[in-house]
XYZ file of C-alpha atoms in Angstrom:
457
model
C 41.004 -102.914 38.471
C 40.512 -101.445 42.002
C 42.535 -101.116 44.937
C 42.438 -100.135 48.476
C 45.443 -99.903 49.856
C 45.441 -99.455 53.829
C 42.068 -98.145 53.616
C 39.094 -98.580 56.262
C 35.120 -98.262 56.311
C 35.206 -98.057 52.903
C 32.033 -99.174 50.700
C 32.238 -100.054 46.912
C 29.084 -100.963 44.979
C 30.517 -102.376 41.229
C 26.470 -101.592 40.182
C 26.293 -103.261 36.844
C 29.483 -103.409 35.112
C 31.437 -105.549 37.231
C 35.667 -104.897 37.522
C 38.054 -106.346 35.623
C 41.797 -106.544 36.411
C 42.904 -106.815 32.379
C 45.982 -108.686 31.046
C 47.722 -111.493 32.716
C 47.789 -111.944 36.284
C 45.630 -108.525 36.174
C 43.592 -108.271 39.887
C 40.046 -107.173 39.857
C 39.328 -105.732 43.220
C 42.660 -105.858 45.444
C 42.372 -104.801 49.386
C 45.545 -104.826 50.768
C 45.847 -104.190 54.550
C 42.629 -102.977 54.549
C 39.484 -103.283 57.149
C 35.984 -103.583 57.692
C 35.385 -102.853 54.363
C 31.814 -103.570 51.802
C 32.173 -105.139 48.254
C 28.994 -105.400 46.308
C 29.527 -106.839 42.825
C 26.086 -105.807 41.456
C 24.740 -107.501 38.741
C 28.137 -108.282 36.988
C 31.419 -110.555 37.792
C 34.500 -109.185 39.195
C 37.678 -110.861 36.757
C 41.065 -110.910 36.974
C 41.627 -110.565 33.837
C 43.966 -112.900 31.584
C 46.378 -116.231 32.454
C 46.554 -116.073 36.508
C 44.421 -113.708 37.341
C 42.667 -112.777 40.302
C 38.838 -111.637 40.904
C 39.083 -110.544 44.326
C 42.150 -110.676 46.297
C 42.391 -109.991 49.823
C 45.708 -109.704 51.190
C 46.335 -109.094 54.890
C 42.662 -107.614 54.702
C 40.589 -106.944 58.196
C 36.889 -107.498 58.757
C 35.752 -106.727 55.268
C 32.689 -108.384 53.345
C 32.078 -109.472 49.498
C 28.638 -109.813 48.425
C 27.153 -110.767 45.543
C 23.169 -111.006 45.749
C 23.092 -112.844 41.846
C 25.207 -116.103 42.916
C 24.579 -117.647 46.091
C 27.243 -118.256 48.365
C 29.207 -115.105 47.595
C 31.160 -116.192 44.538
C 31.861 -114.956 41.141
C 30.631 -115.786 37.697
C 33.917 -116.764 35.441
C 36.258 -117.096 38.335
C 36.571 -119.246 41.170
C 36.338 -116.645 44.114
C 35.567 -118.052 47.241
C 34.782 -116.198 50.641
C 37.874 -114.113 52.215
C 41.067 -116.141 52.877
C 41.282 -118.098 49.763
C 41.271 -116.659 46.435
C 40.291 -117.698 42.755
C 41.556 -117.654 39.316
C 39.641 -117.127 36.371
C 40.584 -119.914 33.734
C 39.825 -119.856 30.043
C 38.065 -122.936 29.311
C 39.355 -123.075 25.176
C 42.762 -123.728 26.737
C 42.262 -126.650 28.738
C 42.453 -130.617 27.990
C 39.907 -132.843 28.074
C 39.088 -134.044 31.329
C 36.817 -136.707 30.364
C 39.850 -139.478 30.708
C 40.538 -138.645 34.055
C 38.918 -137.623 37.444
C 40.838 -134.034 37.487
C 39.740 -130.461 37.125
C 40.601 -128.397 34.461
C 43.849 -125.922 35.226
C 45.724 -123.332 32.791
C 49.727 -124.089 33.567
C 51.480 -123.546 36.505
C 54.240 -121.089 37.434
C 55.787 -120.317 40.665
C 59.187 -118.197 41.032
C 59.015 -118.098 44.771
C 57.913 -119.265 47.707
C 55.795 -116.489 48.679
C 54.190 -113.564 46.971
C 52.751 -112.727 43.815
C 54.490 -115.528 42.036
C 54.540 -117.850 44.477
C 53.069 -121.311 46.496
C 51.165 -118.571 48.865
C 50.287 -114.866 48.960
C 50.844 -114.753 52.386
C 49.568 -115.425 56.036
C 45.992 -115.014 57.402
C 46.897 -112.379 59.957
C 44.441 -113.752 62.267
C 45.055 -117.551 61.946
C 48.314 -117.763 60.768
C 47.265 -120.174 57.783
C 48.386 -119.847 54.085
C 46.741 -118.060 51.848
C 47.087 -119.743 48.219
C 47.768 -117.950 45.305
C 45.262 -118.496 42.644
C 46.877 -120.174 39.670
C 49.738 -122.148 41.740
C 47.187 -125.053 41.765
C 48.209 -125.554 45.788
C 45.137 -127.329 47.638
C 46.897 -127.737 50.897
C 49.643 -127.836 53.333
C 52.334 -124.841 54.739
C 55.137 -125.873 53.166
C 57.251 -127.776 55.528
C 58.535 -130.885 55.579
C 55.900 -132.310 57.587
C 53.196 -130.735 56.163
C 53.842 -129.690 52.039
C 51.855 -127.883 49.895
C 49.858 -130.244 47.439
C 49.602 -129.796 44.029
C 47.159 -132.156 43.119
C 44.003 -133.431 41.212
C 44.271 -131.157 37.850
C 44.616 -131.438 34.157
C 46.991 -129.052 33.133
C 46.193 -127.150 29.512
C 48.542 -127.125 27.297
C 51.309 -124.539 27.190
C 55.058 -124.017 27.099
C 54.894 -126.163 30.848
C 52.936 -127.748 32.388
C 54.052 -127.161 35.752
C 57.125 -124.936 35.914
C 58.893 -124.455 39.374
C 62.122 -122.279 39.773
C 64.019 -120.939 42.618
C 61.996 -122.500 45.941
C 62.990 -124.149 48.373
C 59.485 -124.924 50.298
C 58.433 -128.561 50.477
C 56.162 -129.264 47.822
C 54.028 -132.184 46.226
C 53.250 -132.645 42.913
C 50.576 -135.595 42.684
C 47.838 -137.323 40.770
C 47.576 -134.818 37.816
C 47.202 -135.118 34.370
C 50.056 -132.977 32.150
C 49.986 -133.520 28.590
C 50.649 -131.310 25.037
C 53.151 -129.084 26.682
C 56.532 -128.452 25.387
C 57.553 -129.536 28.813
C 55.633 -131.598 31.068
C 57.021 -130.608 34.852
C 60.244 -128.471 34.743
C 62.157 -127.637 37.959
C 64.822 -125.114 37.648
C 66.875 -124.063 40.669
C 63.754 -125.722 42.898
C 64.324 -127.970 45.794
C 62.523 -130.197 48.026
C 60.052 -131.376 45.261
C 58.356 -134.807 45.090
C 56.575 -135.292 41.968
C 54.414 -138.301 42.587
C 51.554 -140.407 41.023
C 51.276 -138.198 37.600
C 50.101 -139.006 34.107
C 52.909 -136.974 32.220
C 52.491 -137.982 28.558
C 52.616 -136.763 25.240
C 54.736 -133.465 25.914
C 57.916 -132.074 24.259
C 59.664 -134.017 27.333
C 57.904 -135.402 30.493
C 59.794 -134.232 33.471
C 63.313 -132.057 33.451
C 64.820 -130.837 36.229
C 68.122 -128.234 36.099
C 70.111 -127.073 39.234
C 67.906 -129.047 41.461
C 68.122 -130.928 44.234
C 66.401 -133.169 46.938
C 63.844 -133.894 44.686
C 61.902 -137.280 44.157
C 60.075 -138.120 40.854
C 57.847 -141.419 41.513
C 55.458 -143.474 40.508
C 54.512 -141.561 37.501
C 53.742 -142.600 34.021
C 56.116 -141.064 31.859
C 54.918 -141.903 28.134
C 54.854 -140.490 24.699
C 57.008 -137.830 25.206
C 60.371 -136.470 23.553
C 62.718 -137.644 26.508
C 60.766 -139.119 29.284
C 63.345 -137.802 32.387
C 66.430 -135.031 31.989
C 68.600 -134.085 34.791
C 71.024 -131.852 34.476
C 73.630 -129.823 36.675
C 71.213 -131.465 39.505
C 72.067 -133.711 42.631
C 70.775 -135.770 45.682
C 67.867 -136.789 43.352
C 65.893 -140.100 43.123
C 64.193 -141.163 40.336
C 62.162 -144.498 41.094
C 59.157 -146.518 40.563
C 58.447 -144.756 37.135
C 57.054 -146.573 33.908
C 58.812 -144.644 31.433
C 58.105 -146.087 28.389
C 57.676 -145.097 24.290
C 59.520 -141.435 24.619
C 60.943 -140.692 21.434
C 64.664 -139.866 22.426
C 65.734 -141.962 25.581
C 63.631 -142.484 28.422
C 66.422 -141.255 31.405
C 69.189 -138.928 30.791
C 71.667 -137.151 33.525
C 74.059 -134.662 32.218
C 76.720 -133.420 34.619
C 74.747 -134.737 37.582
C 76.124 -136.537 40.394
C 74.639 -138.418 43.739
C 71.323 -139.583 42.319
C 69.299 -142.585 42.541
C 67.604 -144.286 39.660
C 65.957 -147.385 40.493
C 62.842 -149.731 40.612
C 61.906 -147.827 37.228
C 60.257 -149.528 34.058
C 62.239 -147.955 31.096
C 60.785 -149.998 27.705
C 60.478 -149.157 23.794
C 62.108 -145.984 24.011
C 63.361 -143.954 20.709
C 67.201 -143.594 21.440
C 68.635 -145.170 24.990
C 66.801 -146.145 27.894
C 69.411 -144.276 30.521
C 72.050 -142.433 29.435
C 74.539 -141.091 32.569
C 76.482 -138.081 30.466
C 79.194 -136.673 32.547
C 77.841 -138.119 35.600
C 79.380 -139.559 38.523
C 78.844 -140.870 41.662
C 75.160 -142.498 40.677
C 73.424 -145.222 41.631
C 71.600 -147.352 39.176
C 69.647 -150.412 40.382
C 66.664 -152.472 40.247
C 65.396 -150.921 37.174
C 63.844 -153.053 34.538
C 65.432 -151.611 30.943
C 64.246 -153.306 27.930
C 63.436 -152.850 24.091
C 64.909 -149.487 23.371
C 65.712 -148.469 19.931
C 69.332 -148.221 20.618
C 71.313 -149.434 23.927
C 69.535 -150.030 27.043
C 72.311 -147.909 29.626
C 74.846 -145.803 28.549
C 77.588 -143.941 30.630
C 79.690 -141.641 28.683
C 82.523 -139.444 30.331
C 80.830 -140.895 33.491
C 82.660 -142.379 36.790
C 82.675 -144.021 40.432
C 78.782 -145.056 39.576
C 77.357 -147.902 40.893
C 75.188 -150.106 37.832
C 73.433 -152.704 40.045
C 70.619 -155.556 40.216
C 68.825 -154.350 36.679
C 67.510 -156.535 34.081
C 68.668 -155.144 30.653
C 67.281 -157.037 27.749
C 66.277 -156.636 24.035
C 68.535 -153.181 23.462
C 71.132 -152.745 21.232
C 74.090 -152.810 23.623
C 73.295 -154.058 27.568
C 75.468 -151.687 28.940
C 77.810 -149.539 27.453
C 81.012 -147.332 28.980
C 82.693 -145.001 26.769
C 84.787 -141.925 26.525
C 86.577 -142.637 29.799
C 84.061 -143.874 32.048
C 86.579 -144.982 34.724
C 85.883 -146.735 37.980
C 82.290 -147.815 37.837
C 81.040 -151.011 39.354
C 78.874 -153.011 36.945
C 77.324 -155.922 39.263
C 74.818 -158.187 39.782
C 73.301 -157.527 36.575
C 71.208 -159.815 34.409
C 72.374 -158.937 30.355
C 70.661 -160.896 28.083
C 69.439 -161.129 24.386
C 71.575 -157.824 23.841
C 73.859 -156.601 20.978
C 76.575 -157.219 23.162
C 76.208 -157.532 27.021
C 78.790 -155.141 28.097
C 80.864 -152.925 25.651
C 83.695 -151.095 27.452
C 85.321 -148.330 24.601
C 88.050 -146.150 26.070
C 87.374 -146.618 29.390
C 89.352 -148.001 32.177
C 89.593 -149.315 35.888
C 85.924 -150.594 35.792
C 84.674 -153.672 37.745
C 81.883 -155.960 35.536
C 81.502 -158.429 38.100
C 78.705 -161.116 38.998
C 76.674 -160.433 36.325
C 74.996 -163.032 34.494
C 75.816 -162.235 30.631
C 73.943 -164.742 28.322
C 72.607 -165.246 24.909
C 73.827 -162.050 23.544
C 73.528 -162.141 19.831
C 76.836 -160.496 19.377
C 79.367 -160.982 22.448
C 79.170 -160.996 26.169
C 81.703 -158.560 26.827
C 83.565 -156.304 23.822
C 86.728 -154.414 24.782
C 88.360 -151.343 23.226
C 91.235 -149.535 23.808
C 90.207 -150.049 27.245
C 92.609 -150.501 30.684
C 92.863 -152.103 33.903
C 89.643 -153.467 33.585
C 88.372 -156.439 35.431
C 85.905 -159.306 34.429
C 85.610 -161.626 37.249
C 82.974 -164.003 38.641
C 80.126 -163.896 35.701
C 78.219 -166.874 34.045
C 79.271 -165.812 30.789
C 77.243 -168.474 28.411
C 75.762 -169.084 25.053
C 76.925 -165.420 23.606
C 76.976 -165.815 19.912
C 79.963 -164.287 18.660
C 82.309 -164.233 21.704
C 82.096 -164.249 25.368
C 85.180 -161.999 25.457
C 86.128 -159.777 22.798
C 89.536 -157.626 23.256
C 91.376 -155.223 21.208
C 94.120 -152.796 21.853
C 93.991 -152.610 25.294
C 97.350 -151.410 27.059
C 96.963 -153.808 30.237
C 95.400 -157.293 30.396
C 92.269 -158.204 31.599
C 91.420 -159.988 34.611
C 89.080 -162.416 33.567
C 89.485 -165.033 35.976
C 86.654 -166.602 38.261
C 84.021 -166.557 35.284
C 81.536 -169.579 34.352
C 81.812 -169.616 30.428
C 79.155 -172.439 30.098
C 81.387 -175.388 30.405
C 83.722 -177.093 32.763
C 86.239 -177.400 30.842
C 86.491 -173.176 30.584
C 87.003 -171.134 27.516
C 87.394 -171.963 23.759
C 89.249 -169.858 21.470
C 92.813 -170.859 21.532
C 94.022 -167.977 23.058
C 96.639 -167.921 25.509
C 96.091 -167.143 29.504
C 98.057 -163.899 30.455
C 100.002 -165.553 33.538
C 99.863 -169.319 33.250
C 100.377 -169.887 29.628
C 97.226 -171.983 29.866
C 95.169 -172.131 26.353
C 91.579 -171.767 26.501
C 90.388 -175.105 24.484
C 87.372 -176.061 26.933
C 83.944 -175.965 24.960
C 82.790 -172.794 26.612
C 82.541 -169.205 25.392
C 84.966 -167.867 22.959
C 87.588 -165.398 24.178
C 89.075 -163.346 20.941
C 91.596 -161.193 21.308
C 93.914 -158.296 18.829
C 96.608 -156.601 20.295
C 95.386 -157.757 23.925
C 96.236 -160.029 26.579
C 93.381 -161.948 28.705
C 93.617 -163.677 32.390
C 91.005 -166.266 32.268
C 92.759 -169.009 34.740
C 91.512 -170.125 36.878
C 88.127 -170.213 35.700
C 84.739 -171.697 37.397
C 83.696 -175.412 36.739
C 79.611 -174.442 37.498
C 77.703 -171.234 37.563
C 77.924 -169.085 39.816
C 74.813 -169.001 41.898
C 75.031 -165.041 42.803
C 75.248 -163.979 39.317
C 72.410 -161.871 37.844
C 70.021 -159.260 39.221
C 67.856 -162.067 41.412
């Protein structure tokens, strides 16, 4: 709308009609580098114009003054202008969501490119002070930006749009905290962003809730992740922790990482999703522990094409399939685990040179553990109990199994009739049922009471 531009002693009087930037991220009255200046709105507002923009914006400005003798204080009707330093962004009030549910102002989405400038956390430094200067429309309400101190996103409910808060290409410290993000197509996307902790949110009812590409050293916590299309999606991202989410009644699955490596997911609630709770695609070198995964439509965690992750201390329940490895998901470690009132427990298809160890694998309502065309795989040390079909079901594998040290609900070991891979030894105890076709099982010796470290306790 106006602009002086290294200018001085300069005195504008809008009069009646006000100044309008026009269009997105349009600027009303911009002084850049400029000092000891006189703005006098008149009788009319000074807008930015459309989606992020800006009444007055003073950038690197000196000694200058805004008055407005119709609104007390010095601000601006249809824009939140404040006195020099900070800046305000007029917001369309059709385009926000209701913020009678929650104690959070109104905000139009959020979209920052870079760490400083027009698209940015921060316009720039107070030459005087040194202090930030936040741009209007980045929703920032504090902090610089550092690991000690990071800017704050915090306190809004986001209107509905393609995101609701859409971060790409920064590396500043930033928090993302106590806001309410819902109708978008996606809830919080990070692209190419790092150092971003998205914390304490109410992220529900979007295309997906939170998905992060080419990111890293990012934490997504304590959130409530609901109603959405996929509740979490990582991809091409690393160093990463997902934990302490509720993520629960997403359409599709409520975690998925696709080509992602060196992440943590744990402590999460992952319930009544669509499709899978977690899904590892292409993934390696994960942890997954502590996480409570129950009543999804299909299995409750799936690695496919994934290896060298760590599956530990969960509670999978109610799914499908406990936990399934396919499509050469080689040397993960599958411990500690509680797998109960499953399809099967553990499913193993054309993988090989996994451990499923100290888990306790019970009351399946098809079998504890199903093998195919699967190698070099090793069963050892479970309570293995009161599946229904079979504790042990293997078919075409090319090595045996090592299913020795297992509690299969009896003393007396096994049932099934089938014959132990080194000793010769039949299983004909009252136990579990091992089944095999085109497979050879190790069962001997086996354990005479359970074993007290099984399960995710």
């Amino acid at each position: 709308g106006f602009l002086l531009d290294q200018a001085g002693n300069d005195t504008y009087n809008a009069g009646s009609g006000g100044t309008n930037g026009g269009g997105d991220g349009g600027v009303g009255f911009l002084l850049d580098q400029a000092g000891n200046d006189t703005y006098t709105a008149g009788s009319s507002s000074t807008n930015g114009g459309g989606y992020r923009g800006v009444g007055l914006l003073l950038d690197a400005a000196g000694t200058d003054q805004y008055e407005d003798p119709e609104v007390p204080g010095g601000s601006c009707q249809d824009c939140s202008l404040v006195p020099k330093g900070t800046l305000g962004a007029q917001v369309d009030s059709d385009d926000l969501p209701d913020p009678s549910a929650a104690d959070c102002v109104p905000h139009p989405p959020i979209r920052i490119t870079e760490n400083q400038g027009l698209n940015g956390f921060i316009l720039g430094l107070e030459p005087a002070t040194g202090e930030p200067i936040y741009r209007p429309g980045s929703g920032v309400t504090a902090g610089e930006g550092t690991q000690e101190d990071p800017y704050v996103i915090e306190g809004w409910c986001i209107a509905a749009g393609s995101s609701g808060i859409g971060i790409s290409g920064t590396s500043a410290h930033v928090v993302i905290q106590d806001n309410v993000i819902t109708g978008h197509d996606l809830g919080v996307e990070l692209d190419g962003a790092e150092n971003v902790t998205i914390h304490n949110n109410a992220i529900t009812d979007n295309g997906d809730g939170v998905v992060l590409s080419g990111s890293s050293d990012y934490v997504v916590e304590n959130n409530a992740i609901t109603d959405n299309s996929y509740g979490v999606r990582l991809s091409e991202s690393s160093d990463n922790a997902v934990q302490d989410n509720t993520i629960t009644d997403n359409g599709d699955d409520g975690v998925r990482l696709s080509d992602s490596s060196d992440n943590a997911v744990q402590d999460n609630t992952i319930t009544n999703n669509g499709l899978d709770g977690l899904v590892l695609s292409d993934s390696g070198d994960n942890a997954v522990q502590d996480n409570t995964i129950t009543h999804n439509g299909l299995d409750g965690l799936v690695l496919s094409g994934s290896s060298d992750n760590a599956v530990r201390h969960n509670t999978i329940t109610n799914n499908d399939d406990g936990v399934r490895l396919s499509d050469s998901s080689d040397s993960n470690v599958v411990e500690n685990n509680t797998l109960t009132d499953n399809g099967d427990g553990v499913r193993l298809s054309e993988s090989s040179d996994n451990a499923v160890q100290d888990n306790t694998i019970a009351d399946n309502y098809d079998d504890g553990v199903d093998m195919f065309g699967s190698g070099d795989n090793a069963v050892r040390d479970n309570t293995i109990t009161n599946n229904e079909d079979t504790g042990l079901y293997a078919v075409n594998l090319d090595e045996p199994v090592d299913a020795t040290d297992n509690w299969w609900g009896h003393e007396t070991g096994p049932s099934g009739g089938e014959e132990d891979c080194t000793t010769g030894e039949t299983a004909d105890g009252q136990g579990d049922t091992i089944t095999t076709s085109n497979a050879e099982v190790c069962f001997a010796p086996w354990r005479t009471s359970p074993n007290p470290d099984a399960g995710a306790g």
